[in-house]
Coordinates of C-alpha atoms and ligand atoms in Angstrom, one line a residue:
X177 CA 122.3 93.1 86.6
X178 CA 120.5 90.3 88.0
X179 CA 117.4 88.0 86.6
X180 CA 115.0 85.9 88.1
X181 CA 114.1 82.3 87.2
X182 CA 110.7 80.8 87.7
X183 CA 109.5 77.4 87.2
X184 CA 105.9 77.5 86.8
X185 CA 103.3 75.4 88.3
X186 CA 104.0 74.8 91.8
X187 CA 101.0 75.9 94.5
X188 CA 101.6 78.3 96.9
X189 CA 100.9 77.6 100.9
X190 CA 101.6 78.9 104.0
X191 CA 102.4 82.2 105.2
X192 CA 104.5 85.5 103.9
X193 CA 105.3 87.9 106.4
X194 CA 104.1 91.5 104.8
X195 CA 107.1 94.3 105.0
X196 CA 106.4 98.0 106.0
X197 CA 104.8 99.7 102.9
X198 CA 107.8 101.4 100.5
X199 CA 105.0 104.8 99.8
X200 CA 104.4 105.4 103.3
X201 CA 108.2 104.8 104.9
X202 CA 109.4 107.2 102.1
X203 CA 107.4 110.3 103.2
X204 CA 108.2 109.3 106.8
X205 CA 111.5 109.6 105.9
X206 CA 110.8 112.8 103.6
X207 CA 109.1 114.3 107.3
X208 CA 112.4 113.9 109.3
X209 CA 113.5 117.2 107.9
X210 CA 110.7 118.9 108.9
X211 CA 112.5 118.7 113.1
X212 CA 115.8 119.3 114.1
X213 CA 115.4 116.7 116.7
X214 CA 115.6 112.8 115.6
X215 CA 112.8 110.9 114.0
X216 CA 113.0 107.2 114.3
X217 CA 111.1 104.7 112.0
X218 CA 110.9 101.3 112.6
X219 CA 109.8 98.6 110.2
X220 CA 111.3 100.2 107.2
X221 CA 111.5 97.7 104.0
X222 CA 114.6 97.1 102.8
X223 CA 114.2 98.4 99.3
X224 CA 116.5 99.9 96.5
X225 CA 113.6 103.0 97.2
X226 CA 114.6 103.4 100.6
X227 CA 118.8 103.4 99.7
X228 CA 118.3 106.0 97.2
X229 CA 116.1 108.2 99.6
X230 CA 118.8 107.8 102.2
X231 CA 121.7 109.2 99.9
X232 CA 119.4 112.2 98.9
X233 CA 118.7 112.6 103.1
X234 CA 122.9 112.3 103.6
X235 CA 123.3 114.7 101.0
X236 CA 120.6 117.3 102.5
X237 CA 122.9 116.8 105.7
X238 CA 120.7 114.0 107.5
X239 CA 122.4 111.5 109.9
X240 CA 121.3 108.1 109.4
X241 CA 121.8 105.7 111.8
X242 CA 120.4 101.7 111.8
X243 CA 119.3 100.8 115.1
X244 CA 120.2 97.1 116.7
X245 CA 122.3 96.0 113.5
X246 CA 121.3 94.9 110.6
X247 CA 120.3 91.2 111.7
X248 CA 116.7 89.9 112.1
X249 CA 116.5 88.8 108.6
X250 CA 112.4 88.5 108.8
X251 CA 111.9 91.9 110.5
X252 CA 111.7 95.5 109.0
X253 CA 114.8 97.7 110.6
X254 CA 114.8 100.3 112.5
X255 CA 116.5 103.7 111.4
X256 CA 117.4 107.0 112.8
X257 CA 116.8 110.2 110.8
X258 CA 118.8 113.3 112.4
X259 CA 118.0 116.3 110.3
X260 CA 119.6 118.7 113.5
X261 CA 121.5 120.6 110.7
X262 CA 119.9 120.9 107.1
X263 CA 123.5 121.9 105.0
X264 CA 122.0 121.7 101.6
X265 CA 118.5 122.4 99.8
X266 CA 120.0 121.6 96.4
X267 CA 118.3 117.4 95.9
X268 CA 120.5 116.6 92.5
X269 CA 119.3 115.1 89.2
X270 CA 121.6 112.4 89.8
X271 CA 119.5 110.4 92.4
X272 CA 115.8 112.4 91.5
X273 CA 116.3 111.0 88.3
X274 CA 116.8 107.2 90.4
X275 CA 113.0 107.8 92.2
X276 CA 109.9 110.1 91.5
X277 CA 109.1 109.8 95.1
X278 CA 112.5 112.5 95.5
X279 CA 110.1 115.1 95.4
X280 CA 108.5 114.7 98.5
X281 CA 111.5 116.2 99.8
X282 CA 110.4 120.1 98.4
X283 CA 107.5 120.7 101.1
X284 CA 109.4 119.9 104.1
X285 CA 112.8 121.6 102.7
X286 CA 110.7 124.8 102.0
X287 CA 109.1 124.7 105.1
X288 CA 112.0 124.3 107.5
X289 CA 115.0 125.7 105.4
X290 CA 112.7 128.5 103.6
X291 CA 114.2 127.3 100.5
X292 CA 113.8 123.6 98.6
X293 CA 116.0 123.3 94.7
X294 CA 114.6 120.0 93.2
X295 CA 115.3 118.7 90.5
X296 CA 112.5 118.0 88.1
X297 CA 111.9 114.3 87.8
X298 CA 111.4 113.7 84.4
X299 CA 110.0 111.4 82.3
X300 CA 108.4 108.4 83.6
X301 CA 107.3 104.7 82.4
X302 CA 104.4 105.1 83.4
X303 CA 103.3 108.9 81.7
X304 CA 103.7 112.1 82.5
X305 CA 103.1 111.9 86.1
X306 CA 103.6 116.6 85.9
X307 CA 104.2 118.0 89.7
X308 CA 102.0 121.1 89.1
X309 CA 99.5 120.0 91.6
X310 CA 102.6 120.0 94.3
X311 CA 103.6 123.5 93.2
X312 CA 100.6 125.1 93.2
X313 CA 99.8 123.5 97.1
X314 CA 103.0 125.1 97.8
X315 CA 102.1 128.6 96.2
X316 CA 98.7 128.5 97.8
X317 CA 101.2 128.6 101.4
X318 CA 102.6 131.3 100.1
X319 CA 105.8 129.6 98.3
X320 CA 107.8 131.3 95.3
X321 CA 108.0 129.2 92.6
X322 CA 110.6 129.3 90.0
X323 CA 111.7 126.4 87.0
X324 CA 115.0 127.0 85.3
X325 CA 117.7 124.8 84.0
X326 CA 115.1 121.5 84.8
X327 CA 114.8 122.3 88.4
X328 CA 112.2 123.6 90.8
X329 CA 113.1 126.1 93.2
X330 CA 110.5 127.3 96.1
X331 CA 111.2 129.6 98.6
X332 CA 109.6 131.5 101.6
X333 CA 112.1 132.8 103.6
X334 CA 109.9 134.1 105.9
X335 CA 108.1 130.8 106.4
X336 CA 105.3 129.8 105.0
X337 CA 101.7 130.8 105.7
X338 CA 98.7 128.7 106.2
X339 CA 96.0 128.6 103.2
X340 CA 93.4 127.0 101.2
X341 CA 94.3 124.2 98.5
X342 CA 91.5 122.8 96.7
X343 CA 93.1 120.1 94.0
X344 CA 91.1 119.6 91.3
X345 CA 92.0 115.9 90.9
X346 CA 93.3 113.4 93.6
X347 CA 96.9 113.3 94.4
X348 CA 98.7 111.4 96.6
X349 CA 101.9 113.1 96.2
X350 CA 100.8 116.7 96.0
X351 CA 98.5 116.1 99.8
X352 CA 101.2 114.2 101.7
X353 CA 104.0 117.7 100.2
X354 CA 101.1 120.1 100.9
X355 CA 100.5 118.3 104.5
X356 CA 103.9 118.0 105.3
X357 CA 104.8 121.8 104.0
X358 CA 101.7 123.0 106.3
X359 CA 102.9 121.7 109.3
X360 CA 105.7 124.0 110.3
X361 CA 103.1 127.2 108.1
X362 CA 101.7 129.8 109.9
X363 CA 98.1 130.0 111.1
X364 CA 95.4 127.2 109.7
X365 CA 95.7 125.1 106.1
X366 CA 92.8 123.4 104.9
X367 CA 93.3 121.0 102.0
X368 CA 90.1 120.1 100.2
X369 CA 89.7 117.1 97.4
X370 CA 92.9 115.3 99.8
X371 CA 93.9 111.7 98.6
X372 CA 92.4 109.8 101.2
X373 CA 95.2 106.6 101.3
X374 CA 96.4 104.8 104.1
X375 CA 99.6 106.3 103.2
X376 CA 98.4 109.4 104.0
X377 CA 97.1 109.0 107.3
X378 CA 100.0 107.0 108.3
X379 CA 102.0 109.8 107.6
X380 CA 99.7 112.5 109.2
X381 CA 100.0 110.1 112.4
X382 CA 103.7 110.1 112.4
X383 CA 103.7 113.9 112.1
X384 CA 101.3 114.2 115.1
X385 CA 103.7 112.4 117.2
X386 CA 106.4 115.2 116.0
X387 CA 103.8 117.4 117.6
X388 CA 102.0 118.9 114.4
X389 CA 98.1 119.4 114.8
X390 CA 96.3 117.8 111.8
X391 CA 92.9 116.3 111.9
X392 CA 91.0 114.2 108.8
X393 CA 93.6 112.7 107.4
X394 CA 92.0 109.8 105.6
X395 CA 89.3 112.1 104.6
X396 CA 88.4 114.5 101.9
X397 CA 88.6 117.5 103.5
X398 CA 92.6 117.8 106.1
X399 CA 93.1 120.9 108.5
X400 CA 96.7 122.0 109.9
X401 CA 97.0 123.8 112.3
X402 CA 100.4 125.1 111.9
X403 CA 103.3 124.9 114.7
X404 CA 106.7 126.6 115.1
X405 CA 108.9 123.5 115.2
X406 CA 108.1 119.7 115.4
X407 CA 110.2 117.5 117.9
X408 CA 111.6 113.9 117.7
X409 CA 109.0 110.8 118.1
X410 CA 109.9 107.2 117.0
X411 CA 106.6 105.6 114.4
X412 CA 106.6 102.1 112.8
X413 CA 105.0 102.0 109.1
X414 CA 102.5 100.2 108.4
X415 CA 102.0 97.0 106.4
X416 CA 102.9 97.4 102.6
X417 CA 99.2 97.0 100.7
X418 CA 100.5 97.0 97.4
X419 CA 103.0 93.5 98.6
X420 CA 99.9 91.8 100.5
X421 CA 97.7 92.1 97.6
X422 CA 99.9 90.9 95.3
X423 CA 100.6 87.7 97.0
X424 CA 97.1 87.6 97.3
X425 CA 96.8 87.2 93.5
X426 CA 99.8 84.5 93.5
X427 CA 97.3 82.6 96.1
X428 CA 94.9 83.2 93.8
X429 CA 96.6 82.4 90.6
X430 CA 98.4 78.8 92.1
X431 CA 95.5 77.9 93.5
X432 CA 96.7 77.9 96.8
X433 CA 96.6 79.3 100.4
X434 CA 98.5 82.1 101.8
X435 CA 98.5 84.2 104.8
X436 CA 99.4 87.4 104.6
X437 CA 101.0 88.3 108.0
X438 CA 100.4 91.7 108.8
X439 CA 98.3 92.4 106.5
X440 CA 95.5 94.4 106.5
X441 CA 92.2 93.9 105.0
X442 CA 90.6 97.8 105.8
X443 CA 93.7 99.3 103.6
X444 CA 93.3 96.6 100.6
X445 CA 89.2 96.1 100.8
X446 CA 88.6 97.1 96.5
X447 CA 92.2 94.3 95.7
X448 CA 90.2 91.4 98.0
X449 CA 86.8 92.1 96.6
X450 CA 88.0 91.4 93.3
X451 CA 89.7 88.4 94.6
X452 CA 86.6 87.1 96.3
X453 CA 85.2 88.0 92.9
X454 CA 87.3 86.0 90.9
X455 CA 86.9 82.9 93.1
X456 CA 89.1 83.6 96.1
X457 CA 88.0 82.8 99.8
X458 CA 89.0 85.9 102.0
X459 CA 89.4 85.2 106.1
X460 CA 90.6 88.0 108.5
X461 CA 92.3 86.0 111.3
X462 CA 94.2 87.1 113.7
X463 CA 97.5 89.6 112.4
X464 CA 96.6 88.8 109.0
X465 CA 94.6 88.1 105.9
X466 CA 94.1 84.5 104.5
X467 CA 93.5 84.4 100.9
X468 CA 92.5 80.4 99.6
X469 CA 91.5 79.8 96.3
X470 CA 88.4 77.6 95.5
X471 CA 89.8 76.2 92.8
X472 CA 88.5 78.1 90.2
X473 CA 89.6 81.7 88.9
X474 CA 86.5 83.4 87.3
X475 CA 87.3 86.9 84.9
X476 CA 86.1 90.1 86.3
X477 CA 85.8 93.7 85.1
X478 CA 87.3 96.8 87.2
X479 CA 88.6 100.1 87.1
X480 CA 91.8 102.0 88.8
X481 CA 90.4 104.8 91.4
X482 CA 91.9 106.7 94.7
X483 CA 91.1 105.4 97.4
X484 CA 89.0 103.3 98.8
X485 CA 88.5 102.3 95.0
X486 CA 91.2 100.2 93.2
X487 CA 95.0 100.9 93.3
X488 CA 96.2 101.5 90.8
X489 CA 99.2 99.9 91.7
X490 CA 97.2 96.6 91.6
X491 CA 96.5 96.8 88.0
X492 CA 99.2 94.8 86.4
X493 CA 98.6 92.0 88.9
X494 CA 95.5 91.8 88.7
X495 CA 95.8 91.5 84.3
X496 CA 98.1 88.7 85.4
X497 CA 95.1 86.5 87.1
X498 CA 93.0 87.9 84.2
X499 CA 95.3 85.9 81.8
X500 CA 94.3 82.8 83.5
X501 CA 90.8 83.1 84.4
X502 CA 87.9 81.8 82.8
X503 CA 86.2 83.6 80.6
X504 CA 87.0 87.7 79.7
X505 CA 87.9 90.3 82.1
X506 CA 88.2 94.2 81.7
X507 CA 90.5 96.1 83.4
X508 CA 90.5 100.2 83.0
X509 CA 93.7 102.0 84.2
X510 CA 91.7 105.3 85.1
X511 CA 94.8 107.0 87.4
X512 CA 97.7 106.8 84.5
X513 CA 98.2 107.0 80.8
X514 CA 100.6 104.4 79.5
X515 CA 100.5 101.7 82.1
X516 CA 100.2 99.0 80.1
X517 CA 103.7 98.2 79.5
X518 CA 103.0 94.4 80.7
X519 CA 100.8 94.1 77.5
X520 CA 103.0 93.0 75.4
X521 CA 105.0 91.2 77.9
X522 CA 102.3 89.2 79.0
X523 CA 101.4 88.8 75.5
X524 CA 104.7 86.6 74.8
X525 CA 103.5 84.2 77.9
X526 CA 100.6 83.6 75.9
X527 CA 98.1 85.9 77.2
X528 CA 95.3 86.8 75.0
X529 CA 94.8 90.9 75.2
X530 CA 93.6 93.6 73.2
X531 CA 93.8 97.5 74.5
X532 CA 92.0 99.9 73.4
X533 CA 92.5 103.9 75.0
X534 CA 92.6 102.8 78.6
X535 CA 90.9 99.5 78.4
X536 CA 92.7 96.0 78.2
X537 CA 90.1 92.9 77.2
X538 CA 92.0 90.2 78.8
X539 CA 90.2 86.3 77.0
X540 CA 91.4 84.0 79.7
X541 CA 93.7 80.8 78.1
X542 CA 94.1 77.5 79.6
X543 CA 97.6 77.9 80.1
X544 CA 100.7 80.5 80.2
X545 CA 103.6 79.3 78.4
X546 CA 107.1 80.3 79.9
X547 CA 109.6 82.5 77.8
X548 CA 112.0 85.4 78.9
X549 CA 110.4 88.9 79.6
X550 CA 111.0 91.8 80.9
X551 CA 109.2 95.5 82.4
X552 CA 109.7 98.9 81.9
X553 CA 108.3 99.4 85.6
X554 CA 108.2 98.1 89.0
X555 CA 104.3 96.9 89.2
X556 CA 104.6 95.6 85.9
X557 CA 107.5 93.7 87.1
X558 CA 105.6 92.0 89.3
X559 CA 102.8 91.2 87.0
X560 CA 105.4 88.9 85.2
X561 CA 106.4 87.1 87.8
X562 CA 103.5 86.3 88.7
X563 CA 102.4 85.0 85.5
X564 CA 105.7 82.9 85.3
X565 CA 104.6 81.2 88.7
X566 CA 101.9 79.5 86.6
X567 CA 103.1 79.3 83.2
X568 CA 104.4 75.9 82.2
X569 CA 108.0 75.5 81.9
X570 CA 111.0 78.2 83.0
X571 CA 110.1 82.3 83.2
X572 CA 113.1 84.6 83.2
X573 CA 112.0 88.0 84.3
X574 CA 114.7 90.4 83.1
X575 CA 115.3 93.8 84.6
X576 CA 115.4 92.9 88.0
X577 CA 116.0 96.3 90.0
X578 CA 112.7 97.3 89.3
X579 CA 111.3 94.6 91.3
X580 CA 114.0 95.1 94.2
X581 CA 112.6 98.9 94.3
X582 CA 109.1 97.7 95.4
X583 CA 109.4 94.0 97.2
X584 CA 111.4 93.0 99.9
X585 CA 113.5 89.7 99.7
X586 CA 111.0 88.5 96.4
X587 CA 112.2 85.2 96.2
X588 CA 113.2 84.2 99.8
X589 CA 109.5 85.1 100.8
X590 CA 108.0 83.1 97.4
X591 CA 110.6 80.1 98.0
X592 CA 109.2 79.6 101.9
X593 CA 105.7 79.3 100.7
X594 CA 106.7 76.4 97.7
X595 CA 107.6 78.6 94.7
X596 CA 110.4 77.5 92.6
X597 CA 112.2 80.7 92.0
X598 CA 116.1 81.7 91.6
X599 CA 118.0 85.0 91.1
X600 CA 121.0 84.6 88.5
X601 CA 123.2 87.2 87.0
X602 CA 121.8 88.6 84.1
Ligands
UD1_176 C1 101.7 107.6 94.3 C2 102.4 106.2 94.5 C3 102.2 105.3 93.3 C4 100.7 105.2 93.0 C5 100.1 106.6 92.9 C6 98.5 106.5 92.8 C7 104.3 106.7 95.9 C8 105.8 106.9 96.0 N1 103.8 106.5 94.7 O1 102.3 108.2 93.2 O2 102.8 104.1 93.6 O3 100.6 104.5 91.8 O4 100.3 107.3 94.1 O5 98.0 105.8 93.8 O6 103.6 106.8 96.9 N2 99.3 114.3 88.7 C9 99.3 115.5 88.0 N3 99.9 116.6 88.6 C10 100.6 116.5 89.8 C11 100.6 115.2 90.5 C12 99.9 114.2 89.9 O7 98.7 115.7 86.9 O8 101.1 117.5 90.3 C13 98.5 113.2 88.1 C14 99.4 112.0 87.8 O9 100.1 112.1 86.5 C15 98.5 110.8 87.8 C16 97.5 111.3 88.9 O10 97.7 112.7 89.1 O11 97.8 110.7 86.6 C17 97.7 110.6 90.3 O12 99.0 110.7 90.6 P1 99.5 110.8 92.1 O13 98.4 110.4 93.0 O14 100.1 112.1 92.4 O15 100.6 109.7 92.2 P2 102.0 109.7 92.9 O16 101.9 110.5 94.2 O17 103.1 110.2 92.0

């Protein structure tokens, strides 16, 4: 196990190059079984995520090949997923248990094998997180559903059959296995109440090069027209929002000046209006974002939404810049229960914070004061670090792997732009 060392109080200029977002490339990937013919992705993040998706892929029988080596340090790679053969529809505990995101794999299984055995993910840091919206997308196509023994087995093996799903709450998760499972259905789906991410229509682009017919991804309302078998197409993913906007915050936070290369501003527009809120100046220049910081960080009150409102994902960050602002801030995690983890955490730097239900009053101090911490999840994680880039004195932020799940080469892209940051063993 490894830990990371910050010493606080150094600004932040110059520019981080943004990696390929971690929730979009894993539902590409998660779509490669959906054709028997090669999907290539390019600009895939290289991510403890990605790794443990891959070994669930080799075990469903998917070739994976890395195209042009392994080099170009600063660029995402480039990887072949062959899914010619499917020899298994069994995805194991053992690596669902390592990532949620594992069962993104049941729509696409079901839909091109006529039979998907997941296991069921289990508890999570951050709640509950149930997977009844996904099953009953997939019944609405027709899907048996079964849970025994702490795995979810779905089968059509006559295919499945296009349908109405109206969710009664947004879900990422459940549209992208519902629009994924429709795809290969027959006759028209219409999915009603969709998440409307960016991750979503990324995905419902990459599928349309495969050949599938969807229209309004994005939107509320998504309509598949169903196909008999999708076909090879090479798609790049896009910029990560959830790594742009928190090095937004560090800009922010440092009172400094990054830009945020690749980035882009229409898929993070709720993160930089609470930036611009809390005293940050916002630029869209050319293949990027600037974020500047006019030198003084003001508290703010917001609330966690889908899309286009708040990620979620944002939250702990954000709590991070709340610590140091002036004056109080509230922040509301609306999407899930027990995602406060960084409270405490935070807490130890210093931080001034009282929950109550859902609601965190944040009292801005004049400084964070280092000390060793540590996350329960990735987001949180980041939060920390964060914080430790402005508290005075050394930060050790323990628990490293969650961080390597979520940000590409943390420290080489913090060190580049002035941060004084190390990894150590633990
Ligand atoms: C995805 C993202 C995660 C982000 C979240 C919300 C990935 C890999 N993860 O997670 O980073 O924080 O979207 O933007 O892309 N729910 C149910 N039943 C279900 C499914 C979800 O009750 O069947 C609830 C969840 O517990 C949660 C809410 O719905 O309270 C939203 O969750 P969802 O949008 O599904 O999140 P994920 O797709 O798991």
């Amino acid at each position: 196990m490894e830990k990371l060392i910050i010493k606080g109080g150094h600004r932040l200029e110059g520019t981080v190059p943004i990696s390929g977002a971690k929730n979009s490339a894993l539902k590409l990937m998660c779509a490669s079984l959906l054709s028997p013919e090669p999907l290539t992705i390019e600009n895939l993040p290289r991510l403890a995520d990605i790794t443990t998706l891959i070994d669930l892929l080799n075990h469903l029988g998917v070739t994976v090949t890395i195209q042009g080596g392994m080099g170009g340090a600063l660029k995402g790679r480039s990887l072949t997923f062959d899914a010619g053969q499917i020899n298994d529809t069994v995805a194991p505990y053992d690596i669902v248990r390592k990532m949620r995101a594992s069962i993104l794999v049941l729509g696409p299984l079901v839909a091109r094998a006529g039979e998907a055995i997941v296991s069921l993910p289990g508890g999570c840091a951050i709640g509950n997180r149930p997977i009844d919206l996904h099953l009953k997308a997939l019944k609405a196509l027709g899907a048996e559903i079964d849970i025994a023994e702490g795995y979810v087995r779905a089968s059509a093996p006559q295919g499945l059959k296009g349908g109405k799903i109206r969710f009664p709450f947004v879900s990422v998760g459940a549209t992208e296995n519902a629009l994924m499972a429709a795809t290969l259905a027959k006759g028209t789906t219409i999915i009603e109440n969709a998440a409307r991410e960016p991750e979503i229509a990324d995905l419902a682009a990459c599928l349309n090069a495969m050949g599938a017919r969807i229209e309004g991804a994005g939107h509320e309302t998504i309509t598949i027209e169903g196909v008999d078998q999708l076909h090879g197409a090479t798609y790049s993913v896009m910029p990560d929002r959830v790594e742009a906007g928190s090095y937004a915050v560090a800009a922010l936070m440092t009172r400094g000046n990054l830009f945020l290369e690749g980035a882009k501003a229409e898929h993070m527009q709720a993160t930089l209006d609470v930036l611009e809120e809390a005293g940050g100046i916002i630029t869209v220049e050319d293949g990027g974002v600037r974020v500047k910081s006019n030198g003084h960080i003001k508290g703010f009150n917001v609330v966690t939404q889908p899309f286009p409102g708040l990620a979620t994902d944002m939250q702990a960050q954000l709590m991070a810049l709340a610590c140091v602002a002036e004056g109080a801030s509230v922040i509301t995690e609306a999407i899930f229960e027990n995602r406060f983890m960084h409270v405490p955490e935070l807490c130890r730097l210093g931080a001034d914070i009282t929950v109550t239900g859902s609601s965190a009053t944040v009292r801005g101090v004049k400084a964070l004061k280092a000390a060793p911490v540590m996350a329960t999840d990735l987001r949180a994680s980041m939060g920390l670090a964060l914080a430790g880039l402005v508290a005075t004195g050394e930060t050790t932020v323990n628990r490293l792997y969650h961080l390597d799940r979520g940000y590409e080469r943390l420290e080489e892209k913090l060190r580049a732009v002035g941060a004084v940051v190390d990894r150590v063993p633990a």
